[in-house]
Amino acid sequence: MANCQMKKAQKYTMGKLWNSTSETVTLSGKKVWQGSHDADFPETIEDGDQNDVPGSVVGLVYKLHDATRWIVAWSNPQGEDSKVYIA
């Protein structure tokens, strides 16, 4: 009988960010805890635009012209419940 080992597939999350702030937001920080560290996150998101963002456990910070920060983070680690944080 063959010996089979089951491997868990790495979860991968593709999210959409939609900007409705009436201005362009600019990426000012990012942290990838799990997922592709080489992922291309959008540097800017124009008003009314949306962009796909990849990663399993990621945090992004976008800045508006008045220095207000938009923070979005999500956690979709293998074997755990998924979470989304927005501030």
N, CA, C and O atoms as a Tinker XYZ file with bonds, in Angstrom:
   348  protein
     1  N      0.844000   -1.177000    0.000000    73     2
     2  CA     0.000000    0.000000    0.000000    64     1     3
     3  C      0.890000    1.241000    0.000000    63     2     4     5
     4  O      1.865000    1.310000    0.748000    81     3
     5  N      0.563000    2.194000   -0.817000    73     3     6
     6  CA     1.352000    3.426000   -0.936000    64     5     7
     7  C      1.180000    4.289000    0.303000    63     6     8     9
     8  O      0.116000    4.318000    0.923000    81     7
     9  N      2.240000    4.981000    0.644000    73     7    10
    10  CA     2.207000    5.901000    1.776000    64     9    11
    11  C      1.869000    7.293000    1.252000    63    10    12    13
    12  O      2.650000    7.879000    0.503000    81    11
    13  N      0.731000    7.817000    1.632000    73    11    14
    14  CA     0.301000    9.157000    1.189000    64    13    15
    15  C      0.356000   10.118000    2.360000    63    14    16    17
    16  O     -0.103000    9.808000    3.459000    81    15
    17  N      0.909000   11.258000    2.117000    73    15    18
    18  CA     0.899000   12.313000    3.121000    64    17    19
    19  C      0.015000   13.439000    2.617000    63    18    20    21
    20  O      0.179000   13.918000    1.495000    81    19
    21  N     -0.903000   13.848000    3.439000    73    19    22
    22  CA    -1.782000   14.950000    3.077000    64    21    23
    23  C     -1.097000   16.262000    3.453000    63    22    24    25
    24  O     -0.640000   16.426000    4.584000    81    23
    25  N     -1.028000   17.168000    2.529000    73    23    26
    26  CA    -0.484000   18.499000    2.794000    64    25    27
    27  C     -1.620000   19.494000    2.745000    63    26    28    29
    28  O     -2.485000   19.434000    1.871000    81    27
    29  N     -1.605000   20.403000    3.690000    73    27    30
    30  CA    -2.603000   21.467000    3.681000    64    29    31
    31  C     -2.189000   22.519000    2.669000    63    30    32    33
    32  O     -1.034000   22.943000    2.635000    81    31
    33  N     -3.124000   22.930000    1.859000    73    31    34
    34  CA    -2.860000   23.996000    0.890000    64    33    35
    35  C     -2.813000   25.327000    1.627000    63    34    36    37
    36  O     -3.620000   25.588000    2.519000    81    35
    37  N     -1.864000   26.154000    1.245000    73    35    38
    38  CA    -1.765000   27.482000    1.839000    64    37    39
    39  C     -2.947000   28.325000    1.372000    63    38    40    41
    40  O     -3.222000   28.411000    0.175000    81    39
    41  N     -3.638000   28.939000    2.314000    73    39    42
    42  CA    -4.731000   29.831000    1.944000    64    41    43
    43  C     -4.168000   31.084000    1.303000    63    42    44    45
    44  O     -3.078000   31.544000    1.639000    81    43
    45  N     -4.917000   31.607000    0.400000    73    43    46
    46  CA    -4.527000   32.836000   -0.287000    64    45    47
    47  C     -5.765000   33.699000   -0.389000    63    46    48    49
    48  O     -6.822000   33.222000   -0.802000    81    47
    49  N     -5.652000   34.933000   -0.028000    73    47    50
    50  CA    -6.792000   35.838000   -0.016000    64    49    51
    51  C     -6.606000   36.907000   -1.081000    63    50    52    53
    52  O     -5.544000   37.521000   -1.185000    81    51
    53  N     -7.638000   37.119000   -1.859000    73    51    54
    54  CA    -7.636000   38.226000   -2.815000    64    53    55
    55  C     -8.774000   39.144000   -2.394000    63    54    56    57
    56  O     -9.942000   38.755000   -2.423000    81    55
    57  N     -8.429000   40.350000   -2.006000    73    55    58
    58  CA    -9.437000   41.302000   -1.565000    64    57    59
    59  C     -9.541000   42.463000   -2.537000    63    58    60    61
    60  O     -8.688000   42.631000   -3.409000    81    59
    61  N    -10.575000   43.253000   -2.388000    73    59    62
    62  CA   -10.766000   44.456000   -3.205000    64    61    63
    63  C    -10.852000   45.659000   -2.278000    63    62    64    65
    64  O    -11.596000   45.657000   -1.297000    81    63
    65  N    -10.076000   46.686000   -2.608000    73    63    66
    66  CA   -10.175000   47.958000   -1.908000    64    65    67
    67  C    -10.828000   48.957000   -2.837000    63    66    68    69
    68  O    -10.416000   49.109000   -3.987000    81    67
    69  N    -11.835000   49.630000   -2.346000    73    67    70
    70  CA   -12.554000   50.614000   -3.156000    64    69    71
    71  C    -12.441000   51.964000   -2.474000    63    70    72    73
    72  O    -12.789000   52.101000   -1.301000    81    71
    73  N    -11.964000   52.946000   -3.189000    73    71    74
    74  CA   -11.759000   54.283000   -2.657000    64    73    75
    75  C    -12.957000   55.165000   -2.992000    63    74    76    77
    76  O    -13.261000   55.391000   -4.163000    81    75
    77  N    -13.627000   55.655000   -1.967000    73    75    78
    78  CA   -14.735000   56.595000   -2.169000    64    77    79
    79  C    -14.518000   57.841000   -1.307000    63    78    80    81
    80  O    -15.466000   58.386000   -0.742000    81    79
    81  N    -13.264000   58.284000   -1.212000    73    79    82
    82  CA   -12.910000   59.413000   -0.350000    64    81    83
    83  C    -12.959000   60.764000   -1.047000    63    82    84    85
    84  O    -12.751000   61.791000   -0.401000    81    83
    85  N    -13.229000   60.790000   -2.348000    73    83    86
    86  CA   -13.205000   62.007000   -3.168000    64    85    87
    87  C    -11.789000   62.498000   -3.438000    63    86    88    89
    88  O    -11.609000   63.621000   -3.910000    81    87
    89  N    -10.792000   61.687000   -3.151000    73    87    90
    90  CA    -9.405000   62.037000   -3.459000    64    89    91
    91  C     -8.579000   60.766000   -3.635000    63    90    92    93
    92  O     -9.031000   59.668000   -3.310000    81    91
    93  N     -7.379000   60.930000   -4.147000    73    91    94
    94  CA    -6.462000   59.808000   -4.323000    64    93    95
    95  C     -5.836000   59.456000   -2.978000    63    94    96    97
    96  O     -5.446000   60.345000   -2.220000    81    95
    97  N     -5.741000   58.173000   -2.685000    73    95    98
    98  CA    -5.031000   57.726000   -1.483000    64    97    99
    99  C     -3.715000   57.089000   -1.923000    63    98   100   101
   100  O     -3.626000   56.484000   -2.991000    81    99
   101  N     -2.690000   57.241000   -1.072000    73    99   102
   102  CA    -1.342000   56.775000   -1.396000    64   101   103
   103  C     -0.859000   55.789000   -0.336000    63   102   104   105
   104  O     -0.989000   56.038000    0.862000    81   103
   105  N     -0.308000   54.680000   -0.783000    73   103   106
   106  CA     0.223000   53.662000    0.130000    64   105   107
   107  C      1.384000   54.247000    0.923000    63   106   108   109
   108  O      2.350000   54.743000    0.343000    81   107
   109  N      1.291000   54.190000    2.250000    73   107   110
   110  CA     2.373000   54.730000    3.068000    64   109   111
   111  C      3.002000   53.673000    3.967000    63   110   112   113
   112  O      3.998000   53.943000    4.638000    81   111
   113  N      2.430000   52.470000    3.987000    73   111   114
   114  CA     3.013000   51.401000    4.788000    64   113   115
   115  C      2.354000   50.070000    4.481000    63   114   116   117
   116  O      1.188000   50.013000    4.091000    81   115
   117  N      3.118000   48.999000    4.663000    73   115   118
   118  CA     2.565000   47.660000    4.470000    64   117   119
   119  C      3.344000   46.667000    5.307000    63   118   120   121
   120  O      4.527000   46.866000    5.584000    81   119
   121  N      2.678000   45.601000    5.705000    73   119   122
   122  CA     3.306000   44.514000    6.445000    64   121   123
   123  C      2.662000   43.222000    5.971000    63   122   124   125
   124  O      1.440000   43.079000    6.017000    81   123
   125  N      3.480000   42.282000    5.517000    73   123   126
   126  CA     3.002000   40.964000    5.093000    64   125   127
   127  C      3.531000   39.949000    6.096000    63   126   128   129
   128  O      4.733000   39.689000    6.156000    81   127
   129  N      2.630000   39.381000    6.877000    73   127   130
   130  CA     3.025000   38.350000    7.827000    64   129   131
   131  C      2.997000   36.972000    7.165000    63   130   132   133
   132  O      3.868000   36.138000    7.414000    81   131
   133  N      1.988000   36.739000    6.318000    73   131   134
   134  CA     1.880000   35.488000    5.562000    64   133   135
   135  C      1.402000   35.824000    4.164000    63   134   136   137
   136  O      0.565000   36.708000    3.981000    81   135
   137  N      1.929000   35.126000    3.188000    73   135   138
   138  CA     1.579000   35.375000    1.798000    64   137   139
   139  C      2.813000   35.832000    1.047000    63   138   140   141
   140  O      3.928000   35.765000    1.564000    81   139
   141  N      2.613000   36.287000   -0.148000    73   139   142
   142  CA     3.722000   36.691000   -1.003000    64   141   143
   143  C      4.300000   38.030000   -0.561000    63   142   144   145
   144  O      3.621000   39.056000   -0.607000    81   143
   145  N      5.547000   38.009000   -0.137000    73   143   146
   146  CA     6.221000   39.246000    0.260000    64   145   147
   147  C      6.600000   40.079000   -0.962000    63   146   148   149
   148  O      6.978000   41.244000   -0.835000    81   147
   149  N      6.498000   39.478000   -2.135000    73   147   150
   150  CA     6.802000   40.186000   -3.376000    64   149   151
   151  C      5.549000   40.729000   -4.061000    63   150   152   153
   152  O      5.624000   41.243000   -5.177000    81   151
   153  N      4.406000   40.617000   -3.399000    73   151   154
   154  CA     3.139000   41.058000   -3.995000    64   153   155
   155  C      3.181000   42.554000   -4.293000    63   154   156   157
   156  O      3.742000   43.342000   -3.532000    81   155
   157  N      2.584000   42.919000   -5.400000    73   155   158
   158  CA     2.481000   44.327000   -5.776000    64   157   159
   159  C      1.177000   44.897000   -5.242000    63   158   160   161
   160  O      0.099000   44.597000   -5.754000    81   159
   161  N      1.285000   45.716000   -4.218000    73   159   162
   162  CA     0.117000   46.404000   -3.695000    64   161   163
   163  C      0.010000   47.738000   -4.418000    63   162   164   165
   164  O      1.034000   48.356000   -4.711000    81   163
   165  N     -1.201000   48.197000   -4.713000    73   163   166
   166  CA    -1.335000   49.459000   -5.445000    64   165   167
   167  C     -0.739000   50.623000   -4.658000    63   166   168   169
   168  O     -1.068000   50.826000   -3.489000    81   167
   169  N      0.134000   51.379000   -5.304000    73   167   170
   170  CA     0.762000   52.543000   -4.658000    64   169   171
   171  C     -0.243000   53.673000   -4.452000    63   170   172   173
   172  O     -0.182000   54.390000   -3.453000    81   171
   173  N     -1.162000   53.829000   -5.394000    73   171   174
   174  CA    -2.225000   54.828000   -5.263000    64   173   175
   175  C     -3.539000   54.201000   -5.706000    63   174   176   177
   176  O     -3.570000   53.289000   -6.532000    81   175
   177  N     -4.617000   54.713000   -5.138000    73   175   178
   178  CA    -5.962000   54.331000   -5.561000    64   177   179
   179  C     -6.734000   55.632000   -5.773000    63   178   180   181
   180  O     -6.962000   56.393000   -4.832000    81   179
   181  N     -7.127000   55.874000   -7.005000    73   179   182
   182  CA    -7.873000   57.083000   -7.340000    64   181   183
   183  C     -9.295000   56.994000   -6.769000    63   182   184   185
   184  O     -9.810000   55.901000   -6.529000    81   183
   185  N     -9.918000   58.154000   -6.555000    73   183   186
   186  CA   -11.301000   58.183000   -6.090000    64   185   187
   187  C    -12.192000   57.415000   -7.062000    63   186   188   189
   188  O    -12.122000   57.628000   -8.272000    81   187
   189  N    -13.006000   56.545000   -6.548000    73   187   190
   190  CA   -13.930000   55.764000   -7.362000    64   189   191
   191  C    -13.331000   54.502000   -7.938000    63   190   192   193
   192  O    -14.051000   53.683000   -8.510000    81   191
   193  N    -12.010000   54.323000   -7.799000    73   191   194
   194  CA   -11.355000   53.122000   -8.312000    64   193   195
   195  C    -11.343000   52.024000   -7.263000    63   194   196   197
   196  O    -11.503000   52.266000   -6.067000    81   195
   197  N    -11.150000   50.817000   -7.751000    73   195   198
   198  CA   -10.945000   49.688000   -6.857000    64   197   199
   199  C     -9.745000   48.900000   -7.355000    63   198   200   201
   200  O     -9.446000   48.888000   -8.549000    81   199
   201  N     -9.065000   48.248000   -6.432000    73   199   202
   202  CA    -7.877000   47.474000   -6.766000    64   201   203
   203  C     -7.911000   46.153000   -6.029000    63   202   204   205
   204  O     -8.426000   46.055000   -4.915000    81   203
   205  N     -7.355000   45.139000   -6.668000    73   203   206
   206  CA    -7.207000   43.840000   -6.026000    64   205   207
   207  C     -5.953000   43.863000   -5.171000    63   206   208   209
   208  O     -4.931000   44.431000   -5.557000    81   207
   209  N     -6.046000   43.241000   -4.010000    73   207   210
   210  CA    -4.890000   43.145000   -3.122000    64   209   211
   211  C     -4.749000   41.708000   -2.640000    63   210   212   213
   212  O     -5.714000   41.120000   -2.152000    81   211
   213  N     -3.548000   41.134000   -2.773000    73   211   214
   214  CA    -3.335000   39.740000   -2.404000    64   213   215
   215  C     -2.710000   39.590000   -1.024000    63   214   216   217
   216  O     -2.251000   40.562000   -0.424000    81   215
   217  N     -2.699000   38.360000   -0.533000    73   215   218
   218  CA    -1.997000   38.035000    0.700000    64   217   219
   219  C     -2.887000   37.283000    1.659000    63   218   220   221
   220  O     -4.112000   37.348000    1.554000    81   219
   221  N     -2.287000   36.568000    2.596000    73   219   222
   222  CA    -3.047000   35.801000    3.570000    64   221   223
   223  C     -3.188000   36.533000    4.896000    63   222   224   225
   224  O     -4.267000   36.545000    5.488000    81   223
   225  N     -2.103000   37.143000    5.365000    73   223   226
   226  CA    -2.144000   37.954000    6.586000    64   225   227
   227  C     -1.347000   39.220000    6.268000    63   226   228   229
   228  O     -0.118000   39.203000    6.211000    81   227
   229  N     -2.074000   40.309000    6.065000    73   227   230
   230  CA    -1.473000   41.545000    5.537000    64   229   231
   231  C     -2.083000   42.765000    6.221000    63   230   232   233
   232  O     -3.249000   42.745000    6.615000    81   231
   233  N     -1.304000   43.808000    6.358000    73   231   234
   234  CA    -1.789000   45.103000    6.811000    64   233   235
   235  C     -1.302000   46.190000    5.862000    63   234   236   237
   236  O     -0.128000   46.206000    5.494000    81   235
   237  N     -2.182000   47.093000    5.464000    73   235   238
   238  CA    -1.837000   48.191000    4.559000    64   237   239
   239  C     -2.269000   49.511000    5.188000    63   238   240   241
   240  O     -3.281000   49.577000    5.886000    81   239
   241  N     -1.493000   50.556000    4.934000    73   239   242
   242  CA    -1.837000   51.901000    5.391000    64   241   243
   243  C     -1.827000   52.816000    4.177000    63   242   244   245
   244  O     -0.818000   52.932000    3.483000    81   243
   245  N     -2.963000   53.466000    3.927000    73   243   246
   246  CA    -3.067000   54.452000    2.854000    64   245   247
   247  C     -3.260000   55.822000    3.485000    63   246   248   249
   248  O     -3.961000   55.965000    4.487000    81   247
   249  N     -2.629000   56.826000    2.887000    73   247   250
   250  CA    -2.670000   58.187000    3.419000    64   249   251
   251  C     -3.443000   59.098000    2.479000    63   250   252   253
   252  O     -3.283000   59.035000    1.260000    81   251
   253  N     -4.290000   59.953000    3.068000    73   251   254
   254  CA    -4.985000   60.987000    2.321000    64   253   255
   255  C     -4.153000   62.267000    2.393000    63   254   256   257
   256  O     -3.198000   62.346000    3.166000    81   255
   257  N     -4.514000   63.266000    1.593000    73   255   258
   258  CA    -3.703000   64.493000    1.507000    64   257   259
   259  C     -3.596000   65.241000    2.839000    63   258   260   261
   260  O     -2.610000   65.943000    3.064000    81   259
   261  N     -4.578000   65.106000    3.718000    73   259   262
   262  CA    -4.541000   65.825000    4.995000    64   261   263
   263  C     -3.872000   65.010000    6.103000    63   262   264   265
   264  O     -4.007000   65.330000    7.284000    81   263
   265  N     -3.147000   63.951000    5.713000    73   263   266
   266  CA    -2.401000   63.080000    6.630000    64   265   267
   267  C     -3.293000   62.078000    7.365000    63   266   268   269
   268  O     -2.803000   61.316000    8.199000    81   267
   269  N     -4.591000   62.069000    7.068000    73   267   270
   270  CA    -5.459000   61.036000    7.606000    64   269   271
   271  C     -4.994000   59.688000    7.069000    63   270   272   273
   272  O     -4.611000   59.581000    5.903000    81   271
   273  N     -5.025000   58.675000    7.898000    73   271   274
   274  CA    -4.590000   57.348000    7.491000    64   273   275
   275  C     -5.786000   56.402000    7.406000    63   274   276   277
   276  O     -6.666000   56.424000    8.266000    81   275
   277  N     -5.810000   55.583000    6.374000    73   275   278
   278  CA    -6.820000   54.530000    6.197000    64   277   279
   279  C     -6.068000   53.213000    6.363000    63   278   280   281
   280  O     -5.195000   52.886000    5.559000    81   279
   281  N     -6.404000   52.464000    7.398000    73   279   282
   282  CA    -5.717000   51.210000    7.704000    64   281   283
   283  C     -6.671000   50.055000    7.430000    63   282   284   285
   284  O     -7.803000   50.033000    7.913000    81   283
   285  N     -6.193000   49.110000    6.654000    73   283   286
   286  CA    -6.969000   47.903000    6.385000    64   285   287
   287  C     -6.036000   46.716000    6.552000    63   286   288   289
   288  O     -4.917000   46.716000    6.038000    81   287
   289  N     -6.499000   45.714000    7.267000    73   287   290
   290  CA    -5.705000   44.508000    7.495000    64   289   291
   291  C     -6.635000   43.311000    7.477000    63   290   292   293
   292  O     -7.807000   43.412000    7.838000    81   291
   293  N     -6.109000   42.198000    7.060000    73   291   294
   294  CA    -6.895000   40.977000    7.082000    64   293   295
   295  C     -6.020000   39.814000    7.484000    63   294   296   297
   296  O     -4.805000   39.818000    7.286000    81   295
   297  N     -6.674000   38.814000    8.057000    73   295   298
   298  CA    -5.979000   37.628000    8.525000    64   297   299
   299  C     -6.773000   36.416000    8.066000    63   298   300   301
   300  O     -7.922000   36.224000    8.466000    81   299
   301  N     -6.160000   35.616000    7.238000    73   299   302
   302  CA    -6.780000   34.396000    6.728000    64   301   303
   303  C     -5.742000   33.267000    6.818000    63   302   304   305
   304  O     -5.409000   32.639000    5.813000    81   303
   305  N     -5.235000   33.020000    8.040000    73   303   306
   306  CA    -4.188000   32.012000    8.178000    64   305   307
   307  C     -4.749000   30.596000    8.072000    63   306   308   309
   308  O     -5.931000   30.353000    8.317000    81   307
   309  N     -3.886000   29.695000    7.709000    73   307   310
   310  CA    -4.272000   28.302000    7.543000    64   309   311
   311  C     -4.779000   27.742000    8.872000    63   310   312   313
   312  O     -4.123000   27.880000    9.904000    81   311
   313  N     -5.946000   27.114000    8.835000    73   311   314
   314  CA    -6.499000   26.440000   10.003000    64   313   315
   315  C     -7.127000   27.349000   11.038000    63   314   316   317
   316  O     -7.453000   26.888000   12.132000    81   315
   317  N     -7.309000   28.634000   10.731000    73   315   318
   318  CA    -7.914000   29.556000   11.686000    64   317   319
   319  C     -9.026000   30.344000   11.007000    63   318   320   321
   320  O     -9.117000   30.382000    9.780000    81   319
   321  N     -9.877000   30.977000   11.824000    73   319   322
   322  CA   -10.945000   31.807000   11.282000    64   321   323
   323  C    -10.373000   33.053000   10.620000    63   322   324   325
   324  O     -9.333000   33.567000   11.033000    81   323
   325  N    -11.058000   33.530000    9.595000    73   323   326
   326  CA   -10.647000   34.739000    8.883000    64   325   327
   327  C    -11.141000   35.976000    9.620000    63   326   328   329
   328  O    -12.190000   35.953000   10.263000    81   327
   329  N    -10.366000   37.065000    9.519000    73   327   330
   330  CA   -10.719000   38.326000   10.169000    64   329   331
   331  C    -10.349000   39.482000    9.252000    63   330   332   333
   332  O     -9.416000   39.377000    8.456000    81   331
   333  N    -11.082000   40.585000    9.366000    73   331   334
   334  CA   -10.782000   41.815000    8.633000    64   333   335
   335  C    -10.824000   42.961000    9.629000    63   334   336   337
   336  O    -11.695000   43.013000   10.497000    81   335
   337  N     -9.875000   43.879000    9.497000    73   335   338
   338  CA    -9.797000   45.042000   10.376000    64   337   339
   339  C     -9.726000   46.292000    9.509000    63   338   340   341
   340  O     -8.968000   46.339000    8.540000    81   339
   341  N    -10.513000   47.300000    9.858000    73   339   342
   342  CA   -10.490000   48.574000    9.133000    64   341   343
   343  C    -10.507000   49.695000   10.166000    63   342   344   345
   344  O    -11.295000   49.668000   11.112000    81   343
   345  N     -9.638000   50.674000    9.978000    73   343   346
   346  CA    -9.619000   51.820000   10.900000    64   345   347
   347  C     -9.370000   53.090000   10.111000    63   346   348
   348  O     -9.315000   54.175000   10.690000    81   347
